[in-house]
Coordinates of C-alpha atoms and ligand atoms in Angstrom, one line a residue:
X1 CA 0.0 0.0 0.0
X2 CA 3.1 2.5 1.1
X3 CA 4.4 1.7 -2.3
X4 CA 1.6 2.4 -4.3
X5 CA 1.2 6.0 -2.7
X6 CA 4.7 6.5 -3.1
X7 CA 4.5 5.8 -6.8
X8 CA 1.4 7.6 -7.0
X9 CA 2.8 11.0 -5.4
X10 CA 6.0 10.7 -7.5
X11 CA 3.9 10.7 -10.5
X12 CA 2.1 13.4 -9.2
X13 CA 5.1 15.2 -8.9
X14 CA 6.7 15.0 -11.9
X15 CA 3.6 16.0 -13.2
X16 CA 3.3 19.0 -11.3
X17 CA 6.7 20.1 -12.5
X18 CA 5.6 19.2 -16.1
X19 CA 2.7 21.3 -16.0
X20 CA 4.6 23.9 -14.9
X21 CA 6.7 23.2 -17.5
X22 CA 4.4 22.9 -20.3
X23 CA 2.3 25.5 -20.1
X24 CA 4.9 28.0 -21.4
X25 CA 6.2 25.4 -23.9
X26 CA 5.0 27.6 -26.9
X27 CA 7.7 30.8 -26.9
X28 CA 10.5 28.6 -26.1
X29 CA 13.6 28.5 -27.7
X30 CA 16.1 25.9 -26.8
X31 CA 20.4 26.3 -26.3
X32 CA 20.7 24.2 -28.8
X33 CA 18.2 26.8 -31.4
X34 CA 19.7 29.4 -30.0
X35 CA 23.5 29.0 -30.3
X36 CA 22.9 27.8 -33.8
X37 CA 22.5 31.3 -35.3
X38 CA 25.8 32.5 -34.8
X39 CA 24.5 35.8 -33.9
X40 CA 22.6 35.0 -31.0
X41 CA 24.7 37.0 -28.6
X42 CA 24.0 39.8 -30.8
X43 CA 20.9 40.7 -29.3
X44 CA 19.4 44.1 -27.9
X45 CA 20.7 44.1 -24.4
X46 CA 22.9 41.3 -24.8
X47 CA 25.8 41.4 -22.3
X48 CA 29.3 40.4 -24.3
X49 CA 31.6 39.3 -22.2
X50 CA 29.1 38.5 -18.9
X51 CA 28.1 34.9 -18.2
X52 CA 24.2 35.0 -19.7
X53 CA 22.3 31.5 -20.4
X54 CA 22.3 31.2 -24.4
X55 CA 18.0 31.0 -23.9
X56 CA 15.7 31.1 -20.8
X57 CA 15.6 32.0 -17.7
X58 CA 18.7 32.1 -15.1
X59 CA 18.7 33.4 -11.3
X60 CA 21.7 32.4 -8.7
X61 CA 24.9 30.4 -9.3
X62 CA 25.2 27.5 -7.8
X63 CA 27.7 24.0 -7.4
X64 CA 30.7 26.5 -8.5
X65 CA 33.4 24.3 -8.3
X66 CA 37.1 23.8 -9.7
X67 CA 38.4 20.9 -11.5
X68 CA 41.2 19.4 -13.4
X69 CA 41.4 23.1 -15.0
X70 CA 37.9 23.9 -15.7
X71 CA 35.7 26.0 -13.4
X72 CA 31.9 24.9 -13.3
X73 CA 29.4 27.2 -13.0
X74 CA 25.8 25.6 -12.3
X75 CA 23.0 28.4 -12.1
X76 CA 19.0 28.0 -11.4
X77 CA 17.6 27.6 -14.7
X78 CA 14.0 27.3 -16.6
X79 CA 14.2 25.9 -19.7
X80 CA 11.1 26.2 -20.8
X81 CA 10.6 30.5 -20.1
X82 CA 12.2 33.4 -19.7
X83 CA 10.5 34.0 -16.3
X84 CA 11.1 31.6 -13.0
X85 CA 9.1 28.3 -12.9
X86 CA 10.4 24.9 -11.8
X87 CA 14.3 25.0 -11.4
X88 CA 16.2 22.5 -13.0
X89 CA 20.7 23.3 -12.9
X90 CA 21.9 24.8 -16.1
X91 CA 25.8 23.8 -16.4
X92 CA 28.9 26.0 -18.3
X93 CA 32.4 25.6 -17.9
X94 CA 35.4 27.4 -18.3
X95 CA 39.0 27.8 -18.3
X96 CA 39.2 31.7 -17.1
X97 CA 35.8 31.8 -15.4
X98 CA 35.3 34.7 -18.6
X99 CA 34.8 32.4 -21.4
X100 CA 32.3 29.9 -21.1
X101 CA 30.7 26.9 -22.8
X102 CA 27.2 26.2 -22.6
X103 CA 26.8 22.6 -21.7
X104 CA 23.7 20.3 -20.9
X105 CA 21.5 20.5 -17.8
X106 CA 23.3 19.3 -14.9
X107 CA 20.4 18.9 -12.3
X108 CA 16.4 18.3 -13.7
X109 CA 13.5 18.0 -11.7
X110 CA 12.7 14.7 -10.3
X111 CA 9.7 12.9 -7.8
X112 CA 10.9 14.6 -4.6
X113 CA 11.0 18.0 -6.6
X114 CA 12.7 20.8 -8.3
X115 CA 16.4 21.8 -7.7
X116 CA 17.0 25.0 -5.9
X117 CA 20.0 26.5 -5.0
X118 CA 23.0 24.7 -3.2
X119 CA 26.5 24.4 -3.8
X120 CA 29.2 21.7 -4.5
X121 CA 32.4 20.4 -3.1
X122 CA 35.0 18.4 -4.7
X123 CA 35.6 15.6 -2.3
X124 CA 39.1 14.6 -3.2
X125 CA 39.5 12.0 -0.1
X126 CA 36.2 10.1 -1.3
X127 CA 34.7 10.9 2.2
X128 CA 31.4 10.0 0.9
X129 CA 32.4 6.4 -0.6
X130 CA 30.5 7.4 -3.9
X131 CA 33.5 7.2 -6.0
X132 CA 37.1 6.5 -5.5
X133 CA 40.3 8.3 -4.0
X134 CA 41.8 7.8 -8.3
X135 CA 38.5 9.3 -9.0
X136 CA 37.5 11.5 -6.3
X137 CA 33.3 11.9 -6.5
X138 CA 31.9 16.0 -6.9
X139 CA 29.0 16.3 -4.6
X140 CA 26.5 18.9 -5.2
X141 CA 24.1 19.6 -2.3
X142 CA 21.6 21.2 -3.2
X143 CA 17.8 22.0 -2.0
X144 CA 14.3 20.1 -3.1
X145 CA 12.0 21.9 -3.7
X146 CA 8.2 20.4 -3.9
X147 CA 5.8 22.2 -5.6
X148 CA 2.8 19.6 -4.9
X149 CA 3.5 20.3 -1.1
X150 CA 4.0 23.9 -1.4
X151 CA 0.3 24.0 -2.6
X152 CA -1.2 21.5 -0.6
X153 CA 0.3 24.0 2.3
X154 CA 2.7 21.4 4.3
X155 CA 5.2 23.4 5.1
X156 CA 8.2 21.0 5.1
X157 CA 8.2 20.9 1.1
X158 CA 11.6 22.3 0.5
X159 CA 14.7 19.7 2.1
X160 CA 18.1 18.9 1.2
X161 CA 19.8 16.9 -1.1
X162 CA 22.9 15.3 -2.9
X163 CA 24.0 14.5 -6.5
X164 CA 27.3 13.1 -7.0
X165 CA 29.7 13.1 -10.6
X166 CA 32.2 10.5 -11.3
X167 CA 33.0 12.1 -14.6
X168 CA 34.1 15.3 -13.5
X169 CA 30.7 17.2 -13.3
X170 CA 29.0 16.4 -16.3
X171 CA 26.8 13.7 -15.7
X172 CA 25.5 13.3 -12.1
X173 CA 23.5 10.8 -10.1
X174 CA 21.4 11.3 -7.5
X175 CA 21.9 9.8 -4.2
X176 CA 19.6 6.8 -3.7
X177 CA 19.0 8.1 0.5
X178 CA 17.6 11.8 -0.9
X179 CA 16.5 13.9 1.5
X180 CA 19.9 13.4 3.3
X181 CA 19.0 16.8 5.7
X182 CA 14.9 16.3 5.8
X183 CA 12.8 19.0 6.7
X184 CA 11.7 17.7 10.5
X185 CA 10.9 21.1 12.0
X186 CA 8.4 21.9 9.0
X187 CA 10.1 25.6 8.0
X188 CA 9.1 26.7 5.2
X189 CA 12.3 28.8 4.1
X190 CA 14.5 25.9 4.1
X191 CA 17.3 26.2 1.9
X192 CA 20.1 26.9 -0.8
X193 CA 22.9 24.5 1.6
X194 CA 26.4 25.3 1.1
X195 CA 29.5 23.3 1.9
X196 CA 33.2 23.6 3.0
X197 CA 35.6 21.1 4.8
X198 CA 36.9 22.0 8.1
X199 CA 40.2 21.4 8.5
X200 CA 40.4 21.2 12.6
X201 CA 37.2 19.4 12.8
X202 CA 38.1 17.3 9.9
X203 CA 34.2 17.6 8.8
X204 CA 32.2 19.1 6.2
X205 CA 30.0 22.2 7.3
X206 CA 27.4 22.6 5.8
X207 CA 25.4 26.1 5.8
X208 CA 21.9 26.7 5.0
X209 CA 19.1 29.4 4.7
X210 CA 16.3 28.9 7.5
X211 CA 13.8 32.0 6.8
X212 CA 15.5 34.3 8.9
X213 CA 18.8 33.0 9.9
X214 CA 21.0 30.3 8.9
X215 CA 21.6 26.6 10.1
X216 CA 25.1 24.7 10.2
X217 CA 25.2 20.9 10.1
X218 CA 28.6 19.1 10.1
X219 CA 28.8 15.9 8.5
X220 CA 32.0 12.9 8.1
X221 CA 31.3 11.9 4.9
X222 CA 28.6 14.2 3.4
X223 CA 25.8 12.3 3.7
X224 CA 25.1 11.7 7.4
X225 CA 24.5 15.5 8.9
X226 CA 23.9 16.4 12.7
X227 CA 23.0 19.9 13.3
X228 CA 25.5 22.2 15.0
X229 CA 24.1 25.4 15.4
X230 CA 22.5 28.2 13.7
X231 CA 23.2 32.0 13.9
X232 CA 21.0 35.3 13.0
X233 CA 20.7 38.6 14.6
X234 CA 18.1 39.2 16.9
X235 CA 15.4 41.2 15.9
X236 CA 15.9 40.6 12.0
X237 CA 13.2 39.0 10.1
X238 CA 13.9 39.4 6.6
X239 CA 14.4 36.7 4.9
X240 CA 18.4 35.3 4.3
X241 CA 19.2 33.1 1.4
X242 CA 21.9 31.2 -0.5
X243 CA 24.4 31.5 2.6
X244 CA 28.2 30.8 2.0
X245 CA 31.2 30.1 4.6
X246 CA 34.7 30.3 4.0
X247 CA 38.4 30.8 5.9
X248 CA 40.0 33.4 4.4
X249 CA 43.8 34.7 4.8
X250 CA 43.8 38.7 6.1
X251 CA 45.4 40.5 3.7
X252 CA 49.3 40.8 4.6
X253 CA 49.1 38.7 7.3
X254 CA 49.2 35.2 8.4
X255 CA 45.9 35.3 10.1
X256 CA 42.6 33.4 9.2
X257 CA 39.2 34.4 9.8
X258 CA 35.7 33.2 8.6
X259 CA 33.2 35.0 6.6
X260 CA 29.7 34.3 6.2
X261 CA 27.9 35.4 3.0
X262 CA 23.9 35.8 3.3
X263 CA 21.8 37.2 0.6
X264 CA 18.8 39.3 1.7
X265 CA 15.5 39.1 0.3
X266 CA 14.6 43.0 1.5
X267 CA 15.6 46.1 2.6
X268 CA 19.0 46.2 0.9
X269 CA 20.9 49.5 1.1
X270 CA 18.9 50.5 -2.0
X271 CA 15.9 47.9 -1.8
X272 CA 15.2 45.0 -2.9
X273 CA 17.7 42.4 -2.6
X274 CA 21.2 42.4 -2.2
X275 CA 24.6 40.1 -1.0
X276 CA 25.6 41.3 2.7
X277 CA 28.6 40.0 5.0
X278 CA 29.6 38.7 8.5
X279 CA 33.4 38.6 9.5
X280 CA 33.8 36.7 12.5
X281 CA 35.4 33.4 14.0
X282 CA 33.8 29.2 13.6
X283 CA 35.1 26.8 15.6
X284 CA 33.9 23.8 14.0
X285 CA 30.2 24.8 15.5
X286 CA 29.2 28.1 16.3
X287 CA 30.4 30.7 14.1
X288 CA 30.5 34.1 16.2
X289 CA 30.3 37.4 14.5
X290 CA 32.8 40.1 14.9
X291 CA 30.1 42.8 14.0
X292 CA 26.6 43.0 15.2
X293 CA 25.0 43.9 11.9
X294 CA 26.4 42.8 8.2
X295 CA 28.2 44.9 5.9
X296 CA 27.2 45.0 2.0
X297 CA 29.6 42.7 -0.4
X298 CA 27.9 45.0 -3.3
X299 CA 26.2 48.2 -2.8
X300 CA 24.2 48.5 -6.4
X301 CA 20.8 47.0 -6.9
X302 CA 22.3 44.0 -9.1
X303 CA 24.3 41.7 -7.0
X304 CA 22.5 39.1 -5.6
X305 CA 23.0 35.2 -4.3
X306 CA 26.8 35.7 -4.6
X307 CA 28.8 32.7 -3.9
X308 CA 32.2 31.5 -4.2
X309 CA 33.9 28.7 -6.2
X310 CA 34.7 25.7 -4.1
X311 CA 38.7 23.7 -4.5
X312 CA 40.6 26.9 -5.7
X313 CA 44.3 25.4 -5.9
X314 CA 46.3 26.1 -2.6
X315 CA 49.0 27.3 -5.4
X316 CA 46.2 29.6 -6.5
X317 CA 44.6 30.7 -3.1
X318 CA 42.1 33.4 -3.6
X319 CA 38.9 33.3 -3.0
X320 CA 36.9 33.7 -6.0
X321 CA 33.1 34.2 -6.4
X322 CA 30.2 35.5 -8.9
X323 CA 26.6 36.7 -8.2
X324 CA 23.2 36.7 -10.1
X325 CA 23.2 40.3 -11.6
X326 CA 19.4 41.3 -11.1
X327 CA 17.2 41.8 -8.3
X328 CA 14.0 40.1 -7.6
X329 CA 12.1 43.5 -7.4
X330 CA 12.0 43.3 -11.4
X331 CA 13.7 40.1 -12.5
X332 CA 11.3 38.8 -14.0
X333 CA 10.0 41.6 -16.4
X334 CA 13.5 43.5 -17.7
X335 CA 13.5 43.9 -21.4
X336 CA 15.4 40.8 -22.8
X337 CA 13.5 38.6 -25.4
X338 CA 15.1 34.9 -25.7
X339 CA 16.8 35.1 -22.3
X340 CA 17.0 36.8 -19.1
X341 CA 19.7 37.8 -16.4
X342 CA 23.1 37.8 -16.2
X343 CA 25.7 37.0 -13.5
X344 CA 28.2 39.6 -12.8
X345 CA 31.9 39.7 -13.4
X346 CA 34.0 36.8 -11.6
X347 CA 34.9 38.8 -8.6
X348 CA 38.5 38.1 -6.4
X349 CA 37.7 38.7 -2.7
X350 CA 40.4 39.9 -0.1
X351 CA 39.8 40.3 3.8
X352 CA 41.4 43.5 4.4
X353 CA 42.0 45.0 8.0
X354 CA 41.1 48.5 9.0
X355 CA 41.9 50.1 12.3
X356 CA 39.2 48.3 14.2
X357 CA 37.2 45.8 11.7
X358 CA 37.8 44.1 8.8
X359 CA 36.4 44.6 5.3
X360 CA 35.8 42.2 2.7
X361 CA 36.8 43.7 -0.5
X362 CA 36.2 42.4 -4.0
X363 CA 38.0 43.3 -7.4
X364 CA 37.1 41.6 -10.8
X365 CA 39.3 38.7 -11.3
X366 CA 42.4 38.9 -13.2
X367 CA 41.5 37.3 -15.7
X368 CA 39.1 39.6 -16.8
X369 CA 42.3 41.4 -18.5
X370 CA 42.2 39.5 -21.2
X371 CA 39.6 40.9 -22.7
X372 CA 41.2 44.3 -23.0
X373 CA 42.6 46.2 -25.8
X374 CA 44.8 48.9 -26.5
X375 CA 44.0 51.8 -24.1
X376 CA 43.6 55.3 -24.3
X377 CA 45.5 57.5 -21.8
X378 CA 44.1 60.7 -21.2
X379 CA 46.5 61.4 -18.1
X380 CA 46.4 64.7 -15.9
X381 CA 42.9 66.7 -16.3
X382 CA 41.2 69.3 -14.8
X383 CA 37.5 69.1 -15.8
X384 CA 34.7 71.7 -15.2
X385 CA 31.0 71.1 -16.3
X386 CA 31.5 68.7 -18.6
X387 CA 34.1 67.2 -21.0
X388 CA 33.3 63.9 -23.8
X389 CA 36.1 61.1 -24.0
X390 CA 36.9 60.3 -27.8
X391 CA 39.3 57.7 -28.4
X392 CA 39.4 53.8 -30.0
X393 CA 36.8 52.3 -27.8
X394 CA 32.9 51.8 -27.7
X395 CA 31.3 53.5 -24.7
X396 CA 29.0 50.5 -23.9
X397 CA 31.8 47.8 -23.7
X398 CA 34.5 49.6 -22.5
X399 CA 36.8 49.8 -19.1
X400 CA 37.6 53.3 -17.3
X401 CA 40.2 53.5 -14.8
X402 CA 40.9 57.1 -13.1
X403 CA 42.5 58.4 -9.8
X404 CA 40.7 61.7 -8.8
X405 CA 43.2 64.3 -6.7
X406 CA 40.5 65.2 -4.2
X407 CA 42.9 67.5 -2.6
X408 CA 43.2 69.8 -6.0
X409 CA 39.3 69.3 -6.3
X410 CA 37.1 72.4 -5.8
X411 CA 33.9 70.8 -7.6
X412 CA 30.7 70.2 -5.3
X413 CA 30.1 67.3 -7.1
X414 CA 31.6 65.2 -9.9
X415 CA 31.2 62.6 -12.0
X416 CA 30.4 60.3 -15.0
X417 CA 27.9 60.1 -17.6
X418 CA 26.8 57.1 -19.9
X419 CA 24.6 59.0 -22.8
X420 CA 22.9 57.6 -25.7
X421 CA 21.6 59.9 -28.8
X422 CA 17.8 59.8 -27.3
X423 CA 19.8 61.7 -24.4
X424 CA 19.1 58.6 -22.0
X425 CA 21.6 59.0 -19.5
X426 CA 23.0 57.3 -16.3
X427 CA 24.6 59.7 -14.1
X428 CA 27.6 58.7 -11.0
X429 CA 28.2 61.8 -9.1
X430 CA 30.4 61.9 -5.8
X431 CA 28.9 64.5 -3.8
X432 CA 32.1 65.3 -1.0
X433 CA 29.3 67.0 1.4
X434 CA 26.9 64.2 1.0
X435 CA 29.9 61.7 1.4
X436 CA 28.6 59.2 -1.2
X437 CA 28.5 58.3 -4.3
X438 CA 25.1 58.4 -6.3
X439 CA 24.1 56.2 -9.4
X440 CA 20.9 57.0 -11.2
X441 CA 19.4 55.2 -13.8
X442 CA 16.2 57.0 -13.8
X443 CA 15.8 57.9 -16.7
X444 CA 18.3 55.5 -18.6
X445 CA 15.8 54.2 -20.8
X446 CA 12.1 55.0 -21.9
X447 CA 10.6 51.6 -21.6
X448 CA 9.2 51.9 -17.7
X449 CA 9.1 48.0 -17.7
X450 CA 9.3 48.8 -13.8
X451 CA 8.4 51.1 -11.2
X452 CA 10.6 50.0 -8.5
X453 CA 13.6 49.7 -11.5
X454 CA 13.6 53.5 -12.2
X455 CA 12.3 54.9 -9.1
X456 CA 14.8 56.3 -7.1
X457 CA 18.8 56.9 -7.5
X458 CA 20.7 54.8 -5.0
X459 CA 23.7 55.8 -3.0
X460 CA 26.7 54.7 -1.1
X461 CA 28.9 55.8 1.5
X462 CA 32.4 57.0 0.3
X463 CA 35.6 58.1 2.1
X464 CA 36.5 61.2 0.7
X465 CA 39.4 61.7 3.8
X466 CA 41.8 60.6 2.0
X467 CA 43.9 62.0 -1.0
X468 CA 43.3 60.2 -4.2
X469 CA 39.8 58.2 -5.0
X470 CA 40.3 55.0 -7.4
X471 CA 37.7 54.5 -9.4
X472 CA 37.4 51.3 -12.2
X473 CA 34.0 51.3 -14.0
X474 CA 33.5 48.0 -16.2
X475 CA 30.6 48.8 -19.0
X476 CA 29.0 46.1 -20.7
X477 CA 26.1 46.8 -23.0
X478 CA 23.6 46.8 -20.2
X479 CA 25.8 47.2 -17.1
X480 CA 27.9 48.9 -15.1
X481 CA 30.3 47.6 -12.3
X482 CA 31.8 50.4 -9.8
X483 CA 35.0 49.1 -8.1
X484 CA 36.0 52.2 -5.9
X485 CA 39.7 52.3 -4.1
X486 CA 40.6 48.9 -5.5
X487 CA 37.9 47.1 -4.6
X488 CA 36.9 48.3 -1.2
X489 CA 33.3 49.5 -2.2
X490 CA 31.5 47.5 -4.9
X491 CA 28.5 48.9 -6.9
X492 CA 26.5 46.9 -9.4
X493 CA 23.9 47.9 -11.4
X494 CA 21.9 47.3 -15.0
X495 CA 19.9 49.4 -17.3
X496 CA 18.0 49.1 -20.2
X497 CA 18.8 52.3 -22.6
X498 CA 16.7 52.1 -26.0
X499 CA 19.1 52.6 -27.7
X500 CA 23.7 51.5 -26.3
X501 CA 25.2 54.4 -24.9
X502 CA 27.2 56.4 -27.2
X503 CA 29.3 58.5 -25.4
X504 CA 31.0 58.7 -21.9
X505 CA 31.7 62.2 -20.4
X506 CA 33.5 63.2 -17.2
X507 CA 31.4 66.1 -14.9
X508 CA 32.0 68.7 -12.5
X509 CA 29.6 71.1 -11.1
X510 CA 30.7 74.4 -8.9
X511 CA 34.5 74.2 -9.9
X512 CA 37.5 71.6 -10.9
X513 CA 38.1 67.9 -10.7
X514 CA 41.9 67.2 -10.7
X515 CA 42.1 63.9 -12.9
X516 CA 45.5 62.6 -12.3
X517 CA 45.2 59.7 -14.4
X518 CA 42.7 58.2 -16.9
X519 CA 42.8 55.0 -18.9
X520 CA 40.0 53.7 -21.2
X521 CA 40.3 50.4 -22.2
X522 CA 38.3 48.7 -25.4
X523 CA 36.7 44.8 -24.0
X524 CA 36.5 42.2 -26.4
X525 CA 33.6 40.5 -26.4
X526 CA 33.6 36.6 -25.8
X527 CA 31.4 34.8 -28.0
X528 CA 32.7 35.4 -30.8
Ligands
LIG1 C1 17.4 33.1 -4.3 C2 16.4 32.0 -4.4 C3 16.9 30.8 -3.5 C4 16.2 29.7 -4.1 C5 16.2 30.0 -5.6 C6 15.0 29.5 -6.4 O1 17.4 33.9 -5.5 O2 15.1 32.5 -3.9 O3 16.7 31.0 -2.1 O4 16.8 28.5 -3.9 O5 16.3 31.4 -5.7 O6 15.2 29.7 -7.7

């Protein structure tokens, strides 16, 4: 009798995710369609050298992973729409984390339900027996999400789960005793578990998203988990997702510390949803914040679910992550036709230590030099109102790094503008009195797909005590990626102009900026 309602709720299942699946089946376009036409990246609002999904819908990365010289990027994927519906793990692969290849769907949908978020871990001692120490077995983890019980109200329908690879991440097989971390306490934000070995404890650590705070479980062999812990901040109820946890080396020094990534559903510096920080200590259980409340990894709209790549070479030792470049406040409706989202640049991150806290700070991976070409050098400059860069590069694919003398600088405020021929315009202006730095996109394109997308310009704090201010702005069709003082503030955002920007023009109102340095670079795009 148990048997028969087991079959008959996996078939109900699958169906359920089928439905879902089908009833958008019409405007699809496949990869395979897609990456045919050799112009498919060609598109309006087609990122060039960004990580996008060839067709359909993509949100967070996840299983990120590092092997035998290939990175893996995983990332929650629909098939069948360019708008969310039952998650399945798109795959690409690279050498340089900046070209990619589109490969197969890792993860689909199966009877316990669809695949949400997780992470993966190369488990090069065969810990888990499901593969050899010759042929060490990848484990994704990962979260199951079922829609059937979602609707029918029960509360425990999302749990976690493992796949393993024994060919290196292509083709994976799910572990016959799924859920390995069931849902016993029936919470209904249960999710997106991460992994990483600790070395003292000699266990895997596993980190997940429990509405609002996270959950640690530690495990031998990746299969059996006890819970440990969990850790939030009093008071907070919004809603954390796709946690990480990591040691990493401070900057110059031969100490460690622990960082906790959490993503957060609301209220982000500039609303919506954002990537945010803890810096603190974990013993192998508790993990103890240095900091009562988090800091932002990324203060722009557009950097959410960020995670970081798991079995970096000890030769290679940074820590390396992406994030999903949108925001859940308009995802699902920004004007792309065959696919949507983007994830940001590859980022490096670096624990740096101020007088009395430390920061992480994240710079685009080297890599991402590659793609440049022969720059233009403007060098010292004193601007006032408003001067246009010419030189061999386009302004919407293009890589600005100036130092600003803010000791020579009389100007209130100053600034860059992006500017197509319809006058749509984004505007970064550092305002000294104000101490930040404001982006607005209001009014960088005419097509109000969203209210909450043009609605207000969004700030960020900035230190203008010291001397110089570095700024590197990384422009990519429909983006825009603020790296301020090498990383220390980052500041992600997209637009949708009706037409590329066209030109690029430094500002200053009420007096001079002193420019001591500025270099444009050309990017190549990479799908060519
Ligand atoms: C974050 C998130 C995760 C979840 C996934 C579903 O963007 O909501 O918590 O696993 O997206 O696609």
């Amino acid at each position: 009798m148990n048997k028969i309602l087991l079959l008959l709720s996996t078939l109900l299942m699958i169906s359920a995710c089928q439905n879902e699946t089908s009833q958008k089946k019409d405007t699809v376009v496949t990869t395979q369609e897609v990456t045919k036409s050799a112009d498919y990246y060609k598109e309006k609002n087609r990122p060039q050298f960004h990580f996008t999904p060839a067709a359909n819908w993509m949100n967070d990365p996840n299983g990120m992973f590092y092997y035998e010289g290939k990175y893996h990027l995983f990332y929650q994927y629909f098939p069948d729409s360019t708008v969310w519906g039952p998650m399945h793990w798109g795959h690409a692969e690279s050498k340089d984390m900046i070209r990619w290849e589109h490969l197969p769907i890792g993860l689909y949908p199966d009877s316990i339900g669809c695949i949400f978020s997780g992470g993966a871990v190369v488990d090069i001692n065969n810990t888990s027996q499901l593969g050899t120490t010759e042929n060490p077995p990848i484990v994704a983890t990962f979260t199951h999400h079922d829609f059937v019980g979602e609707k029918a109200k029960s509360n425990d329908f999302q749990k976690q789960s493992i796949a393993y690879s024994l060919d290196g991440g292509y083709e994976w097989i799910k572990y016959k005793g799924n859920p390995v971390i069931p849902n016993t306490e029936k919470i209904k934000d249960f999710r997106d578990p991460k992994v990483v070995w600790h070395e003292p404890s000699q266990k895997w650590i596993l980190v997940l998203a429990a509405y609002d705070k996270v959950k640690f479980y530690a495990s031998p062999n990746l299969t059996d988990w006890e819970f440990i812990s969990d850790f939030g901040i009093k008071g907070d109820n919004r809603l954390w997702e796709c946690p990480d946890l990591f040691p990493i080396q401070v900057e110059g020094t031969d100490e460690y510390k622990w960082v906790l990534i959490v993503s957060i559903q609301k209220e982000a510096p500039n609303d919506g949803t954002a990537t945010s920080y803890f810096v603190g200590e974990f013993d192998g259980t508790t993990f103890k914040s240095d900091v009562k409340n988090q800091k932002w990894l990324d203060w722009g709209t557009d950097n959410y679910a960020f995670v970081t790549w798991n079995n970096i070479p000890k030769e290679d030792g940074r820590t390396l992550g992406i994030g999903w470049m949108s925001n859940w406040q308009y995802a699902q409706v920004v004007p792309t036709e065959t696919w949507r989202s983007t994830m940001t640049l590859p980022r490096e991150l670096r624990l740096v230590k101020g007088v009395n806290n430390y920061a992480l700070h994240s710079v685009p991976v080297k890599e991402f030099q590659t793609l440049r070409g022969e720059a233009t050098s403007f060098g010292q400059m004193n601007i006032t109102e408003e001067k246009v860069l010419e030189g061999s590069f386009s302004p919407s694919q293009a890589e600005l790094n100036l130092t600003v003398d803010l000791k020579q600088t009389t100007a209130n405020t100053f600034g860059i503008k992006l500017q197509n021929q319809l006058e749509e315009h984004l505007t970064i202006q550092f305002d000294k009195k104000a101490g930040k730095m404001f982006v607005d996109r209001t009014n960088s394109g005419k097509d109000k797909f969203s209210e909450a997308f043009y609605k207000n310009v969004h700030a960020a704090p900035i230190d203008f005590n010291k001397a110089k201010l570095d700024i590197q702005l990384i422009i990519d069709a429909t983006s825009i990626e603020i790296f301020i003082n090498n990383g220390a503030l980052n500041f992600t955002s997209i637009f949708f102009p009706s037409e590329k920007f066209s030109t690029i023009s430094l500002l200053a109102n009420n007096g001079t900026c002193t420019i001591d340095n500025l270099e444009v670079y050309p990017l190549n795009g990479i799908w060519q």
